XYZ file of C-alpha atoms in Angstrom:
231
model
C 68.210 9.282 -27.017
C 70.370 7.380 -24.541
C 74.156 7.443 -24.716
C 74.493 3.706 -25.363
C 72.353 3.641 -28.528
C 74.337 2.735 -31.644
C 74.130 5.604 -34.137
C 74.034 3.854 -37.501
C 71.945 6.115 -39.752
C 72.504 9.776 -40.581
C 69.225 10.938 -38.930
C 70.158 9.069 -35.751
C 73.508 10.861 -35.602
C 71.943 14.220 -36.406
C 69.203 13.884 -33.784
C 71.744 12.942 -31.107
C 73.933 15.878 -32.106
C 71.115 18.430 -32.071
C 69.963 17.170 -28.678
C 73.469 17.524 -27.243
C 74.089 20.944 -28.793
C 70.746 22.241 -27.540
C 71.702 21.397 -23.968
C 75.035 23.190 -24.228
C 74.893 26.285 -26.431
C 72.687 28.559 -28.597
C 72.627 27.843 -32.325
C 70.485 28.262 -35.421
C 70.001 26.121 -38.498
C 70.574 28.731 -41.166
C 68.576 27.297 -44.087
C 66.995 24.204 -45.680
C 65.641 23.045 -42.335
C 62.117 22.128 -43.473
C 62.601 18.342 -43.372
C 64.947 18.145 -40.408
C 65.913 16.036 -38.603
C 64.721 13.223 -40.877
C 65.547 14.644 -44.321
C 67.717 17.441 -45.692
C 69.731 18.440 -48.748
C 73.495 18.236 -49.106
C 74.426 19.511 -45.652
C 73.176 21.075 -42.437
C 74.418 24.637 -41.824
C 74.663 25.732 -38.181
C 75.595 29.187 -36.876
C 77.170 29.410 -33.412
C 79.072 31.971 -31.341
C 82.825 31.904 -32.094
C 83.536 31.240 -28.421
C 81.320 28.130 -28.582
C 83.261 26.421 -31.368
C 85.529 24.374 -29.046
C 82.451 23.058 -27.208
C 80.636 22.346 -30.484
C 83.628 20.388 -31.758
C 83.901 18.362 -28.580
C 80.179 17.598 -28.577
C 80.194 16.642 -32.260
C 83.190 14.355 -31.977
C 81.722 12.774 -28.857
C 78.533 11.944 -30.760
C 80.523 10.572 -33.703
C 82.350 8.193 -31.385
C 79.012 6.439 -30.894
C 78.803 5.651 -34.616
C 80.400 2.569 -36.200
C 81.217 4.784 -39.180
C 83.632 7.020 -37.248
C 86.750 5.681 -39.055
C 85.392 7.078 -42.338
C 84.643 10.543 -40.921
C 86.539 13.526 -42.269
C 86.774 17.163 -41.195
C 87.730 20.501 -42.706
C 88.582 23.817 -41.070
C 88.688 27.247 -42.659
C 88.214 30.820 -41.447
C 84.927 31.058 -39.491
C 84.095 27.491 -40.533
C 84.443 23.927 -39.254
C 82.857 21.001 -41.086
C 82.435 17.309 -40.399
C 81.444 14.625 -42.909
C 80.279 11.164 -41.818
C 79.290 8.461 -44.340
C 76.480 6.504 -42.677
C 74.679 3.327 -43.695
C 71.923 5.301 -45.471
C 73.614 8.513 -46.631
C 76.352 11.000 -45.829
C 75.867 13.452 -42.995
C 77.702 16.733 -43.406
C 77.453 19.357 -40.669
C 78.907 22.792 -41.406
C 79.483 25.028 -38.386
C 79.795 28.764 -39.046
C 81.137 31.189 -36.461
C 80.480 34.246 -38.650
C 78.596 35.152 -41.805
C 81.473 35.984 -44.103
C 82.771 36.097 -47.648
C 86.524 35.428 -47.787
C 87.828 37.299 -44.687
C 85.006 39.874 -44.745
C 82.302 39.422 -42.113
C 79.105 41.017 -43.410
C 76.442 40.338 -40.755
C 76.170 40.506 -36.975
C 75.913 36.932 -35.671
C 74.937 38.137 -32.201
C 71.780 39.720 -33.634
C 70.936 36.569 -35.619
C 71.329 34.318 -32.590
C 69.471 36.680 -30.250
C 66.443 36.775 -32.600
C 66.335 33.020 -33.260
C 62.963 31.212 -33.263
C 62.378 27.664 -32.076
C 60.245 25.799 -34.626
C 61.199 22.265 -33.559
C 62.080 20.766 -30.169
C 65.602 20.133 -31.453
C 66.535 23.397 -33.156
C 65.976 27.079 -33.815
C 66.018 29.037 -37.072
C 66.691 32.712 -37.866
C 64.092 35.442 -37.747
C 62.195 35.334 -41.100
C 63.528 38.697 -42.346
C 67.046 37.855 -41.194
C 66.918 34.582 -43.106
C 65.855 36.304 -46.335
C 68.393 39.108 -45.951
C 71.159 36.564 -45.408
C 70.137 34.718 -48.574
C 70.173 37.999 -50.514
C 73.547 39.052 -49.100
C 75.097 35.652 -49.791
C 73.854 35.738 -53.399
C 75.012 39.298 -54.035
C 78.450 38.696 -52.555
C 78.875 35.498 -54.574
C 77.371 36.505 -57.930
C 76.539 40.211 -57.895
C 72.904 39.242 -58.495
C 70.163 37.038 -57.067
C 69.726 33.720 -58.854
C 66.219 33.205 -60.214
C 65.471 30.257 -57.938
C 65.236 32.694 -55.018
C 63.191 35.417 -56.727
C 59.747 34.224 -55.718
C 60.741 33.795 -52.096
C 62.445 37.173 -51.797
C 60.086 39.410 -53.759
C 57.320 41.639 -52.442
C 58.304 42.299 -48.828
C 57.573 45.599 -47.114
C 60.292 48.122 -47.892
C 60.449 49.921 -44.550
C 60.661 46.718 -42.482
C 63.248 45.199 -44.841
C 65.480 48.261 -44.638
C 65.181 48.521 -40.846
C 66.156 44.855 -40.465
C 69.037 45.209 -42.941
C 70.438 48.265 -41.173
C 70.330 46.426 -37.855
C 71.842 43.235 -39.223
C 74.526 44.643 -41.547
C 75.268 48.273 -40.606
C 78.248 47.436 -38.425
C 79.830 45.578 -41.351
C 78.505 47.122 -44.582
C 78.175 50.719 -45.717
C 74.692 52.213 -45.680
C 74.582 51.851 -49.464
C 75.458 48.171 -49.090
C 72.692 47.689 -46.514
C 70.179 49.371 -48.808
C 71.196 47.166 -51.732
C 70.565 43.982 -49.740
C 67.278 45.338 -48.385
C 66.117 46.236 -51.888
C 66.488 42.595 -52.920
C 63.506 41.794 -50.679
C 61.318 44.072 -52.777
C 62.898 43.550 -56.198
C 65.196 40.495 -56.378
C 66.372 41.488 -59.875
C 68.745 44.026 -58.271
C 72.420 43.649 -59.097
C 75.664 44.765 -57.490
C 78.081 43.882 -54.704
C 77.379 45.135 -51.181
C 80.260 47.350 -50.145
C 81.887 46.414 -46.814
C 83.099 49.050 -44.410
C 86.811 49.778 -44.596
C 87.357 48.251 -41.159
C 86.102 44.896 -42.514
C 88.292 45.061 -45.602
C 91.472 45.825 -43.686
C 91.766 43.056 -41.089
C 95.350 41.709 -41.379
C 94.932 38.761 -39.010
C 91.741 37.600 -40.734
C 93.319 38.042 -44.163
C 96.327 35.959 -43.130
C 94.189 33.212 -41.603
C 91.882 33.100 -44.628
C 94.883 32.925 -46.977
C 96.430 30.059 -45.010
C 93.233 28.044 -44.747
C 91.371 28.755 -47.985
C 92.722 25.653 -49.753
C 92.257 23.280 -46.828
C 90.738 19.946 -47.825
C 89.002 17.311 -45.748
C 91.229 15.137 -43.588
C 90.870 12.124 -41.328
C 89.723 12.699 -37.750
C 92.481 10.761 -35.980
C 94.098 13.710 -34.200
C 90.781 15.405 -33.416
C 89.239 12.346 -31.807
C 92.319 11.828 -29.705
C 91.742 15.190 -28.015
C 88.404 14.173 -26.472
């Protein structure tokens, strides 16, 4: 897509953004990628390295400047998270950038491992390793609800226990206790498991992260005026 093309629809903006990101930095679409880049659900969730967030912001805002809908765009920033929302002629485009897999200030998975094991399934984007993707769904559900919601049961159930545990220990062991890793891994055999994965003490006691999360947790979306001016 050439730089002088007017980006009017949400798929046009998304395609241009994925093309630009792919030339600049590693990323994965975390979930709900099956219809991309033409169709998707409420938002597009992208995991990147924390050090790549400034570049991702600059690239994203540069792409949005090519859209006539830029004045309506809004952004939101929280701990390990930056999001942009652009109402287009056909639908809203919301891109959520994650720099860590976290709940509140607690990081529970190793993003480096997720990004290193990414698989390219489309010329424009990569996705996580299949076991990583399922383990992340299970961990997210358990942290949020203490159980796995039934809509995920069929997808999670019946995986091989040894492989699931090995992947969970690799993905979570630096952040969760061994018991927490085993709980998440067990969800890939029996998704009716319940409980909250226990983080390691070093993840619970992170004063700077706690302070940042506390300051930003109630942030709402705001206009892009100041952000765009930085490009």
